[in-house]
CSV table of C-alpha atoms and ligand atoms in Angstrom, one decimal:
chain,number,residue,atom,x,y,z
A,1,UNK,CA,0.0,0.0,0.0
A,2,UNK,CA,1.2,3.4,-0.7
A,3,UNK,CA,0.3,6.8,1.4
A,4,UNK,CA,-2.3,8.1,1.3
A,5,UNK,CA,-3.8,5.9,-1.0
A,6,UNK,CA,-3.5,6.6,-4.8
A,7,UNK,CA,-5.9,8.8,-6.7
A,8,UNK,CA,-8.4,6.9,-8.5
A,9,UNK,CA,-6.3,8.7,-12.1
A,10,UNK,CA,-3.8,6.4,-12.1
A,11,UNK,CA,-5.5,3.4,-11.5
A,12,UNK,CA,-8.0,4.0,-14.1
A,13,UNK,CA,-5.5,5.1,-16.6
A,14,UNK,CA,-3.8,1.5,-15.9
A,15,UNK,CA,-7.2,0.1,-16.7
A,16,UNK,CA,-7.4,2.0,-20.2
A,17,UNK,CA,-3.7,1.2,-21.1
A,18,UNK,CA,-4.3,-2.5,-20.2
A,19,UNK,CA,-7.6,-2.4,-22.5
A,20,UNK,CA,-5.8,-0.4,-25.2
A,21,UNK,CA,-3.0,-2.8,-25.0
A,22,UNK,CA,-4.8,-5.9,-24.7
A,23,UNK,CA,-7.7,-5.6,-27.8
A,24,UNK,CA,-6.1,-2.6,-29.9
A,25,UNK,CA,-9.2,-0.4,-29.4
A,26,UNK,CA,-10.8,2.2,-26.7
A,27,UNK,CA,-12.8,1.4,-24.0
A,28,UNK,CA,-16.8,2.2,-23.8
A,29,UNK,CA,-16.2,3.9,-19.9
A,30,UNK,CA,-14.6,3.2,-16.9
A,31,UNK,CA,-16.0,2.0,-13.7
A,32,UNK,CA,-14.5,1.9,-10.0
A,33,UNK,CA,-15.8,0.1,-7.0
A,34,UNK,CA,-13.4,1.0,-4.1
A,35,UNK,CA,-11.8,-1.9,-1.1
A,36,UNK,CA,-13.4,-1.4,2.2
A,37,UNK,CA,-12.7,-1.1,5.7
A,38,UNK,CA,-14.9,-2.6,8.3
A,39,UNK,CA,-15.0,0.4,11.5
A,40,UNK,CA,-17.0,-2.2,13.4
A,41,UNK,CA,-19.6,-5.3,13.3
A,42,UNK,CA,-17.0,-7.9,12.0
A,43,UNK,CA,-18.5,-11.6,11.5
A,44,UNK,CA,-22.6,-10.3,12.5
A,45,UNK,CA,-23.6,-9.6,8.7
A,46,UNK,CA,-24.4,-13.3,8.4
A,47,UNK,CA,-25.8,-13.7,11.7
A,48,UNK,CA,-28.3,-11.0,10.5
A,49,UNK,CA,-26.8,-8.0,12.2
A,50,UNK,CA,-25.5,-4.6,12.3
A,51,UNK,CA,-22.3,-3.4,10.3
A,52,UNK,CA,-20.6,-0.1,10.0
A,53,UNK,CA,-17.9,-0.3,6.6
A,54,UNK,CA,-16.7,3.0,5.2
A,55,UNK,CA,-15.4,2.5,1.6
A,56,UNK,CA,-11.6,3.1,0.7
A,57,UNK,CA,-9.5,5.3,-1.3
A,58,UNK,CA,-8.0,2.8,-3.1
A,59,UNK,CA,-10.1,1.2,-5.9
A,60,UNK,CA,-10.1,-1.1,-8.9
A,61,UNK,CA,-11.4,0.1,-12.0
A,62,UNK,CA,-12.7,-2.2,-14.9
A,63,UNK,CA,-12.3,-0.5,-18.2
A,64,UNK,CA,-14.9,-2.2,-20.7
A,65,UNK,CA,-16.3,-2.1,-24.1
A,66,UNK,CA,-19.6,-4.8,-25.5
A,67,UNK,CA,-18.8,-7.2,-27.9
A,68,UNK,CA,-21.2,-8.9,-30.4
A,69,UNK,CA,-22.0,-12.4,-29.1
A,70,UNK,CA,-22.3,-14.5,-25.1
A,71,UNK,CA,-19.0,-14.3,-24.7
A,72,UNK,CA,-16.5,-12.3,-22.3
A,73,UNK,CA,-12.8,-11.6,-22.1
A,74,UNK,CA,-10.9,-10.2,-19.0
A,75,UNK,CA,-7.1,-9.5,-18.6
A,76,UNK,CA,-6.2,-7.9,-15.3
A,77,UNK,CA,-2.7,-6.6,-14.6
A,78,UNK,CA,-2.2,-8.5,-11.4
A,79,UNK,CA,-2.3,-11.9,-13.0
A,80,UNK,CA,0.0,-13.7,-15.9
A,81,UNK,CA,-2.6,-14.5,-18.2
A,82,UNK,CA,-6.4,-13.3,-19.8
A,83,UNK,CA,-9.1,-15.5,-19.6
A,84,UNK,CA,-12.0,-16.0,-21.8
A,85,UNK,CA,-15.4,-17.4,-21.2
A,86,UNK,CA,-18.7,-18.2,-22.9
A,87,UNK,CA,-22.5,-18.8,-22.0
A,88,UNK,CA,-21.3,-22.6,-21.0
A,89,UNK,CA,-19.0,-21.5,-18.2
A,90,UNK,CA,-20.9,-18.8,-17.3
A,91,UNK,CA,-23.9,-20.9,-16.3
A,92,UNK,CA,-22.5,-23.1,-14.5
A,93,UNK,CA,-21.3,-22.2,-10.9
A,94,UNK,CA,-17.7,-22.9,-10.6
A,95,UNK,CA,-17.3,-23.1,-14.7
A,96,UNK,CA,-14.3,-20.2,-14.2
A,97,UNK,CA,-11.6,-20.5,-11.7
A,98,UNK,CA,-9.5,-17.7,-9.9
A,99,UNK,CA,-9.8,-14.3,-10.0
A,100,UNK,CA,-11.9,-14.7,-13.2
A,101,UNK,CA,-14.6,-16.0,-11.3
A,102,UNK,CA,-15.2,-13.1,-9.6
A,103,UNK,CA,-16.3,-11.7,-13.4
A,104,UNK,CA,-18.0,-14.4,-14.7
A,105,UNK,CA,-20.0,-15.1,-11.1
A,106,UNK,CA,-21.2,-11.5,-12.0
A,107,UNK,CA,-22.2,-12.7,-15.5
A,108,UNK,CA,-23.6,-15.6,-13.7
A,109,UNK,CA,-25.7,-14.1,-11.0
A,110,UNK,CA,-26.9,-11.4,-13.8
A,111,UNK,CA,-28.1,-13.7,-16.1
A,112,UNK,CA,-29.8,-16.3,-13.5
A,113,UNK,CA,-31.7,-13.1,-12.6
A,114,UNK,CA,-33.2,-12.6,-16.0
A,115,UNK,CA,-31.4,-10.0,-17.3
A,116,UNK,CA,-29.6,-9.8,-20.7
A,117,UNK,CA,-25.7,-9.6,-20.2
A,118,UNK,CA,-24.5,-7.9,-22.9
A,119,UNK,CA,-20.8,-9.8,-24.4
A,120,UNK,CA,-17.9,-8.2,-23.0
A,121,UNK,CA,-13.9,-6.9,-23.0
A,122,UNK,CA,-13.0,-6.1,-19.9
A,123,UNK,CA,-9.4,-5.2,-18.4
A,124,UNK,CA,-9.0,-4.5,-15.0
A,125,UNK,CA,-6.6,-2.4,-12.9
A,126,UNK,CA,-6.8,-2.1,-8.7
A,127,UNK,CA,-5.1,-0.7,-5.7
A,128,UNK,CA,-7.3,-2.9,-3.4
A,129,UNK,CA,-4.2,-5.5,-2.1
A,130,UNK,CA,-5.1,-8.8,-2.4
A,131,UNK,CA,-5.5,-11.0,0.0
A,132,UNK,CA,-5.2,-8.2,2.6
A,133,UNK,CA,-9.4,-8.4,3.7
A,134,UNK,CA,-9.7,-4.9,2.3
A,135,UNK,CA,-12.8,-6.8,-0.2
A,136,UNK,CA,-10.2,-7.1,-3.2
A,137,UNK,CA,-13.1,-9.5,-4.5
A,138,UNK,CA,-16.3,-7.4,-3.9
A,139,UNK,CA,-14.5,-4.5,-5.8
A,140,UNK,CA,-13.9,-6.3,-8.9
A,141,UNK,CA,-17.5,-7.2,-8.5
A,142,UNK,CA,-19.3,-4.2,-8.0
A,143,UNK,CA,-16.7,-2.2,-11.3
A,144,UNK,CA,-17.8,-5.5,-13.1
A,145,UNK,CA,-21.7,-5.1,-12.2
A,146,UNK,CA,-21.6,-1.5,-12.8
A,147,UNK,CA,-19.8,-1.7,-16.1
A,148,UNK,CA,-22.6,-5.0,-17.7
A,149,UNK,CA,-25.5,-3.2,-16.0
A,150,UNK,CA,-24.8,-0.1,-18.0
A,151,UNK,CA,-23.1,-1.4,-21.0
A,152,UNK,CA,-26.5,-3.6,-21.5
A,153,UNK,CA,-28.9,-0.5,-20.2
A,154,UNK,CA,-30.0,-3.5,-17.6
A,155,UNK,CA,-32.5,-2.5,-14.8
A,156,UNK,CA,-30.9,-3.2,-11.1
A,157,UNK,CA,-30.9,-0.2,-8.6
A,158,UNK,CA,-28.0,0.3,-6.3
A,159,UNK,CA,-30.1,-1.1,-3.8
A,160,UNK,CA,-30.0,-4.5,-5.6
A,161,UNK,CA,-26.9,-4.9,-6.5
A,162,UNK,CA,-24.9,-5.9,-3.3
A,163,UNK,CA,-27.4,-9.2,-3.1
A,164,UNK,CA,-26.6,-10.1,-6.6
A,165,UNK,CA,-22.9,-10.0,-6.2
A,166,UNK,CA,-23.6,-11.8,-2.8
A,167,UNK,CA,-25.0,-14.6,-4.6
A,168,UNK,CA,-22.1,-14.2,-7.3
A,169,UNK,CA,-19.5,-15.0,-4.3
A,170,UNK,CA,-21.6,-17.7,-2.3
A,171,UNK,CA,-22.9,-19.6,-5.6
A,172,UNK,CA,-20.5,-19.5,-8.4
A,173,UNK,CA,-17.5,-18.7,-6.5
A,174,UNK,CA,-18.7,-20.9,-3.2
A,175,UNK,CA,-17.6,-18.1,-0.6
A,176,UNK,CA,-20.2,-18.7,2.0
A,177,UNK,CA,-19.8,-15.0,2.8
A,178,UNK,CA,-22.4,-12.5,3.9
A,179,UNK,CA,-23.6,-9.6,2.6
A,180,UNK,CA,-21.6,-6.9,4.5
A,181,UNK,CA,-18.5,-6.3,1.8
A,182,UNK,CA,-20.8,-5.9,-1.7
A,183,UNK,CA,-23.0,-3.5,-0.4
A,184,UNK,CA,-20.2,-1.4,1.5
A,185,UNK,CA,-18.2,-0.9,-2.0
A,186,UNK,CA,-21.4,-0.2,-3.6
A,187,UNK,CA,-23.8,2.0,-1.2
A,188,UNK,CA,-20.7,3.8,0.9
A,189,UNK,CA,-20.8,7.5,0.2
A,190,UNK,CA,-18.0,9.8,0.8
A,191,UNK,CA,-16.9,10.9,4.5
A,192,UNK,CA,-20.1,8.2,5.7
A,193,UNK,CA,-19.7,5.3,7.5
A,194,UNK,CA,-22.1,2.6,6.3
A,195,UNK,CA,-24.6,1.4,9.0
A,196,UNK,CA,-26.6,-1.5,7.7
A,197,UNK,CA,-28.9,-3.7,8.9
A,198,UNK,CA,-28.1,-6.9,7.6
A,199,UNK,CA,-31.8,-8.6,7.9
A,200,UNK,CA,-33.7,-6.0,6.3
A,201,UNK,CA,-30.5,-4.4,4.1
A,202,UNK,CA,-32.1,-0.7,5.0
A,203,UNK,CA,-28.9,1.8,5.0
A,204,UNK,CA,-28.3,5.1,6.9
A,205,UNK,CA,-25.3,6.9,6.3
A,206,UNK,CA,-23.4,7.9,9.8
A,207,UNK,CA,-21.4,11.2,9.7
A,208,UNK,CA,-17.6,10.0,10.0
A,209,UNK,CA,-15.8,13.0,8.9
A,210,UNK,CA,-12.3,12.6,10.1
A,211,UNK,CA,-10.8,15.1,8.5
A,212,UNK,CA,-13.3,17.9,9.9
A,213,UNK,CA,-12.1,16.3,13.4
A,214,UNK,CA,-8.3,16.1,13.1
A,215,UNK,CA,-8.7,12.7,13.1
A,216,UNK,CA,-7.6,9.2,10.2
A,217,UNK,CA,-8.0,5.8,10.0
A,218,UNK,CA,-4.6,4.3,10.0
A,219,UNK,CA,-5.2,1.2,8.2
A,220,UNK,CA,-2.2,-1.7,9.2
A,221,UNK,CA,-1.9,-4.2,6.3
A,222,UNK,CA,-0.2,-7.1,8.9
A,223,UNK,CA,1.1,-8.9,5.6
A,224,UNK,CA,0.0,-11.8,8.1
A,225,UNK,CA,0.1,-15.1,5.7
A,226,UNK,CA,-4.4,-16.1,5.6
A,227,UNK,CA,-3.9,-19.2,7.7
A,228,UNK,CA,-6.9,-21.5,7.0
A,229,UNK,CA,-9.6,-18.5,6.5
A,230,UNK,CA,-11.8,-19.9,4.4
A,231,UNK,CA,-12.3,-23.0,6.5
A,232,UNK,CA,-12.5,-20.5,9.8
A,233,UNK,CA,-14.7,-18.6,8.3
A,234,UNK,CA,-16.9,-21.2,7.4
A,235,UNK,CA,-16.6,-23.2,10.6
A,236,UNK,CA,-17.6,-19.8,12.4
A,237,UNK,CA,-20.8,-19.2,10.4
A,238,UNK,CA,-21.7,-22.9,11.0
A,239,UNK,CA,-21.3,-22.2,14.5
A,240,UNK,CA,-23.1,-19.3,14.6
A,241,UNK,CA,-26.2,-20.9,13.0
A,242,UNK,CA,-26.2,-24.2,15.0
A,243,UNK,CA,-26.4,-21.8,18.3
A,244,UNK,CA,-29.5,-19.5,17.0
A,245,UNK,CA,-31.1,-22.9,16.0
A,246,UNK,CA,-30.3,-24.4,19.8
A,247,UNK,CA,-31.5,-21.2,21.0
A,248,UNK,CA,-34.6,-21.5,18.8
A,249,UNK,CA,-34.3,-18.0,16.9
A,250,UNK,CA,-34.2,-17.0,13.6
A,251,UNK,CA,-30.4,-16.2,14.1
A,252,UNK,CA,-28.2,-14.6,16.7
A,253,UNK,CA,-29.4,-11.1,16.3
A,254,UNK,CA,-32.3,-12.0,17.9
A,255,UNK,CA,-31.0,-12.5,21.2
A,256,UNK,CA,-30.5,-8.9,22.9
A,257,UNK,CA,-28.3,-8.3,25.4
A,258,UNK,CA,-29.8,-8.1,28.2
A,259,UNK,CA,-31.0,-12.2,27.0
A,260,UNK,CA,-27.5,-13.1,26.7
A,261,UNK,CA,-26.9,-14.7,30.0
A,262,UNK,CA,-29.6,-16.8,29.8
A,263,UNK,CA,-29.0,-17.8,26.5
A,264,UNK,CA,-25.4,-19.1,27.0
A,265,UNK,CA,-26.8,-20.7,30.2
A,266,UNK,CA,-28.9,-22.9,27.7
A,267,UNK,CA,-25.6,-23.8,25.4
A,268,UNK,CA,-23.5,-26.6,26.7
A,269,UNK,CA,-20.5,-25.9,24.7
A,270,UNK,CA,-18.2,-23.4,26.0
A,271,UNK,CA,-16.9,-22.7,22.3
A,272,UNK,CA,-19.9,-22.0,20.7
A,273,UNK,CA,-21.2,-19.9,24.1
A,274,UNK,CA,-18.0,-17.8,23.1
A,275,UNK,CA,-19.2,-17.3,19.7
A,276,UNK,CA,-22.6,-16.1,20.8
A,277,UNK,CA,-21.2,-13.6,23.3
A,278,UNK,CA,-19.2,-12.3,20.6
A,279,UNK,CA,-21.8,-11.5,18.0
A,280,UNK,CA,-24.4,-10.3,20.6
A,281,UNK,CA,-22.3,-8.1,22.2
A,282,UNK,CA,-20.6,-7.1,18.8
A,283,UNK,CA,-24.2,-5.9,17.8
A,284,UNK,CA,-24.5,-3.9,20.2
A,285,UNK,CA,-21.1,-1.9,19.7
A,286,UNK,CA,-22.1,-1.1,16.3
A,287,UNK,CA,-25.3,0.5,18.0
A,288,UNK,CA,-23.5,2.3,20.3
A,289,UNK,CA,-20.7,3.2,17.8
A,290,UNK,CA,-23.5,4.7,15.6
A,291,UNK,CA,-25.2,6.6,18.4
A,292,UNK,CA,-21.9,8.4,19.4
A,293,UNK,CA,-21.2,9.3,15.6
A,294,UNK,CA,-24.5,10.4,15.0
A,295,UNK,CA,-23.4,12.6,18.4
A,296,UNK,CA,-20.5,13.7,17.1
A,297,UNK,CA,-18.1,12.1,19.2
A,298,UNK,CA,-15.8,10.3,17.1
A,299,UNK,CA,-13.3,10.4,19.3
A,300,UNK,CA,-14.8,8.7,22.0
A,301,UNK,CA,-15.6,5.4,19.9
A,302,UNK,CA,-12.1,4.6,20.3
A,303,UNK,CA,-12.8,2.0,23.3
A,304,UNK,CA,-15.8,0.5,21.0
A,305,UNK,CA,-13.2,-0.6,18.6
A,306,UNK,CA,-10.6,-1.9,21.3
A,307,UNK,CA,-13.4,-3.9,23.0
A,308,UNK,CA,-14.7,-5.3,19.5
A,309,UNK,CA,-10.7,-6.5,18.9
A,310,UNK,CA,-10.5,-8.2,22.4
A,311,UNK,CA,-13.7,-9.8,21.4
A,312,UNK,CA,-12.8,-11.5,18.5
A,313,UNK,CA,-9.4,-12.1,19.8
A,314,UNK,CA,-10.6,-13.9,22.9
A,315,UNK,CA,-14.4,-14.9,22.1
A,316,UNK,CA,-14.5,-15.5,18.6
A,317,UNK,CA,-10.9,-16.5,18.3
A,318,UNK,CA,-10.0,-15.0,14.1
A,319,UNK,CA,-7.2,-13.1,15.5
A,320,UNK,CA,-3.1,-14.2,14.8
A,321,UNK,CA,-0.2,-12.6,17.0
A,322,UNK,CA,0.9,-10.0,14.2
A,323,UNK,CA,-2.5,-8.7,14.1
A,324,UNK,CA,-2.4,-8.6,18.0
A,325,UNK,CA,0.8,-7.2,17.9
A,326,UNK,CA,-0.4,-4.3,15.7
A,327,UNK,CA,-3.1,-3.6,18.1
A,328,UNK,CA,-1.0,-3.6,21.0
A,329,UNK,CA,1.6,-1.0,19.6
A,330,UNK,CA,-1.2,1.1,17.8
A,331,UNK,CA,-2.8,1.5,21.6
A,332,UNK,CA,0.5,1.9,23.2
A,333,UNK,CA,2.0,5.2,20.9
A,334,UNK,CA,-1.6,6.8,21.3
A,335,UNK,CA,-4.6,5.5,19.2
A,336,UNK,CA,-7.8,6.1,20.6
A,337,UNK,CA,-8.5,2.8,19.5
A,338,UNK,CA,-7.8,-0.2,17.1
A,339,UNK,CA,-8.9,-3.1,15.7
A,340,UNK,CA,-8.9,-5.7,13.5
A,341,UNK,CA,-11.1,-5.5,10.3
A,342,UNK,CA,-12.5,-7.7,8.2
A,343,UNK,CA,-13.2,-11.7,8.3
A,344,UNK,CA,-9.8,-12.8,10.2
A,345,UNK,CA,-6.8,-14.5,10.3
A,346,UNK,CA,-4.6,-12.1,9.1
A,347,UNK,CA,-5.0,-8.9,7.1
A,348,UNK,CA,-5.5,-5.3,8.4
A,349,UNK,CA,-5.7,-3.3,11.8
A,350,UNK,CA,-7.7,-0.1,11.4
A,351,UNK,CA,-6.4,2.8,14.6
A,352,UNK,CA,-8.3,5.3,14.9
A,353,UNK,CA,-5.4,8.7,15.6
A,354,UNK,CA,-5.1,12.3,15.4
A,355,UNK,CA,-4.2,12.9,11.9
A,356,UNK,CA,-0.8,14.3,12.8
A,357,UNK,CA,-0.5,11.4,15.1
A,358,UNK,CA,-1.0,8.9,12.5
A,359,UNK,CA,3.3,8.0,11.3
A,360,UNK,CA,4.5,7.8,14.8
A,361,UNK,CA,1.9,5.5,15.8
A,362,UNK,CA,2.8,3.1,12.1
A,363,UNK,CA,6.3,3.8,13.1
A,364,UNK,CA,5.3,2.3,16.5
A,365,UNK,CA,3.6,-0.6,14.9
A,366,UNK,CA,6.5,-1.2,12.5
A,367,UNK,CA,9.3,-1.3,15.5
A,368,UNK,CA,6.8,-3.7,17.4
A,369,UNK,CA,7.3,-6.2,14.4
A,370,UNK,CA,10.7,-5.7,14.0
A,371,UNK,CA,10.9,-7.1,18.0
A,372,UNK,CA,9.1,-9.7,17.7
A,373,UNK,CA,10.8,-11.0,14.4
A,374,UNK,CA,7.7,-9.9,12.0
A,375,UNK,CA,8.1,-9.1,8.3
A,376,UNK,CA,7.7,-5.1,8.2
A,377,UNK,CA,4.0,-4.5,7.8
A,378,UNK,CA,2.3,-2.0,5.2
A,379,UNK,CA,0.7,1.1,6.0
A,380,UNK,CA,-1.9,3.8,4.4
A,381,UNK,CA,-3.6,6.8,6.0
A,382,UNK,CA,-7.3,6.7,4.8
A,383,UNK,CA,-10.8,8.9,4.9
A,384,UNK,CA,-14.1,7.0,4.2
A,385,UNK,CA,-15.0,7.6,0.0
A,386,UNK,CA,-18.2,6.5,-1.9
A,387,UNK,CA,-19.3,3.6,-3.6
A,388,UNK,CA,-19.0,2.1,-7.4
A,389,UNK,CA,-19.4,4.3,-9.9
A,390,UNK,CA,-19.0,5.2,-13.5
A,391,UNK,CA,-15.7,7.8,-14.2
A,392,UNK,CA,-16.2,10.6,-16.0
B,1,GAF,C1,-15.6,-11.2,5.3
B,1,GAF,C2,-17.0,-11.5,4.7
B,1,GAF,F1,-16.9,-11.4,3.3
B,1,GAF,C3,-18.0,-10.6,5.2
B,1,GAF,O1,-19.3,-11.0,4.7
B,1,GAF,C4,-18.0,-10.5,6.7
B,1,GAF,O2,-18.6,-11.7,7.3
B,1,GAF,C5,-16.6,-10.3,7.2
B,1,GAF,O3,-15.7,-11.2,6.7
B,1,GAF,C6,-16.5,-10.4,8.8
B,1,GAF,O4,-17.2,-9.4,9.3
B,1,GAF,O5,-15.2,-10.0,4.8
């Protein structure tokens, strides 16, 4: 990652050059979908409950142009070769592997919905670092929506769109993920924080102006290697739903807070009556978080987000030492608070700092690696920007 994250220019001109230089003509537009940070509400989309994302300043853009014909190509500059793909592989889930799939589940999860995909050349350019939780994937799916819905004039409101490139993750791709990452990189508007309720997908955009306060988002990329998230992740969820079924509700946003103690007293297993307390008591930080913003008091959600890491550190159990670490150190040289964000295992640490506070406290973070033997992490100072869009 670079600092402070790279205007959406350069990126996008990477995109045209790629097109350009891929199929010797000009592309039709440009569309970006940015990465996303999670501020708070990690692992209670699925279970039904509240988030807060804020989108990113670092984006990938899809540069496109209709061809005649079901059929799609897609180059991207982060991999060795293009890949090419017709009706056949689009329609069935799985047909197209990799990062590919992420384009043709889109193609998928259009066309099982009934609308007509127009054929495609697409070449794709992004800042969003892989791998790093930051929703590299949902971005390439929301610039890929946004570029087929309006290269085929197709009829899917904003407020549509995040399920469909849900369904174009959990079904074609078979990431049993939930709904929180599409519809941050598509509904976020700039200098909002996202609150959305995951059951009923109503949105309300929470103040989070930073920059009015004095205040970033340090966002710590812990270059941690993913160990076993995917099966974590899904092991968590199946937790998570076994527990609302013991518990006879719908799913763990049901049970308030005040009904957590008797709840866990009905669960035998102390794991799973870790889980619970996490989500429960996750939801209701995102409350509170959102009631202080709405206040104006960003400052003071600074022990929402520490609470919410030592949560999912000790009660839900997705955090790895260098993530720990990160948190530790960010605390330490002055954050009003950190945490990880995003589904686990590795990946980024968002501290919340006075703006001018925001390189000591990396520097901080960096030394705190370098002691304890960790490969130097990344670093990039970010305020909350909008959702997929078409560039001018
Ligand atoms: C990943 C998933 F994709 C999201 O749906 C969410 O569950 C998150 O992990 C954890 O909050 O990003």
């Amino acid at each position: 990652m670079t600092e402070p994250g790279t205007p959406a220019g350069a990126v996008a001109e990477r995109a045209t050059a790629g097109f350009r230089g891929r199929y010797g003509a000009e592309p039709a537009g440009r569309w970006a979908a940015p990465g996303r940070a999670n501020l708070i509400g990690e692992h209670t989309d699925y279970n039904d409950g509240f988030v807060l994302p804020f989108a990113l300043p670092l984006r990938t853009v899809v540069a496109a142009a209709p061809q005649d014909g079901e059929r799609w190509a897609v180059w991207s500059e982060l991999a060795d070769s293009p890949v090419e793909f017709g009706a056949a592989e689009a329609d069935q889930p799985g047909g197209v592997t990799g990062w590919a799939g992420y384009v043709a589940g889109v193609v998928w999860a259009l066309r099982a919905a009934g609308h007509r995909v127009p054929g495609g050349r697409l070449a794709i350019a992004s800042d969003v670092p892989v791998g790093s939780g930051l929703s590299s994937s949902a971005a390439i799916e929301a610039a890929t929506l946004a570029a087929l819905v309006d290269l085929g004039g197709l009829d899917l409101t904003d407020d549509r769109r995040p399920r469909l490139a849900q369904r174009a993750e959990n079904e074609y791709v078979g990431a049993p993920t939930g709904i929180m990452d599409q519809s941050a990189v598509i509904r976020c508007r700039a200098g909002h924080a996202l609150f959305l309720d995951c059951r009923t997908e109503s949105v309300e955009q929470i103040p989070f102006d930073l920059d009015a306060a004095g205040l970033a988002v340090l966002v710590i990329d812990s270059r941690a290697p993913h160990r076993h998230a995917d099966g974590e992740y899904a092991s968590r969820r199946k937790s998570c739903e076994r527990a609302a079924e013991l518990l006879g509700v719908t799913a763990l946003r049901d049970v308030s807070p005040a009904e957590l103690d008797a709840a866990l007293d009905r669960l035998d297993d102390e794991e799973m009556r870790r889980r619970v307390r996490h989500v429960v008591t996750e939801d209701q930080r995102v409350l509170d978080t959102v009631a202080l913003l709405r206040a104006g008091r960003i400052r003071d959600i600074g022990p929402l987000l520490t609470a919410s890491h030592a949560s999912m550190r000790d009660d839900f159990e997705i955090t790895v030492p260098e993530i720990d670490t990160a948190v530790e150190a960010a605390l330490a040289a002055g954050a009003y608070g950190a945490r990880m964000t995003g589904g686990g295992f590795g990946g980024c640490v968002l501290a919340l700092v006075d703006a001018d506070a925001a390189d000591p406290v990396a520097a901080a973070v960096t030394a705190a690696y370098a002691e304890r033997g960790f490969p130097a992490p990344a670093h990039v100072t970010v305020l909350p920007t909008g959702g997929a869009h078409r560039l001018p």
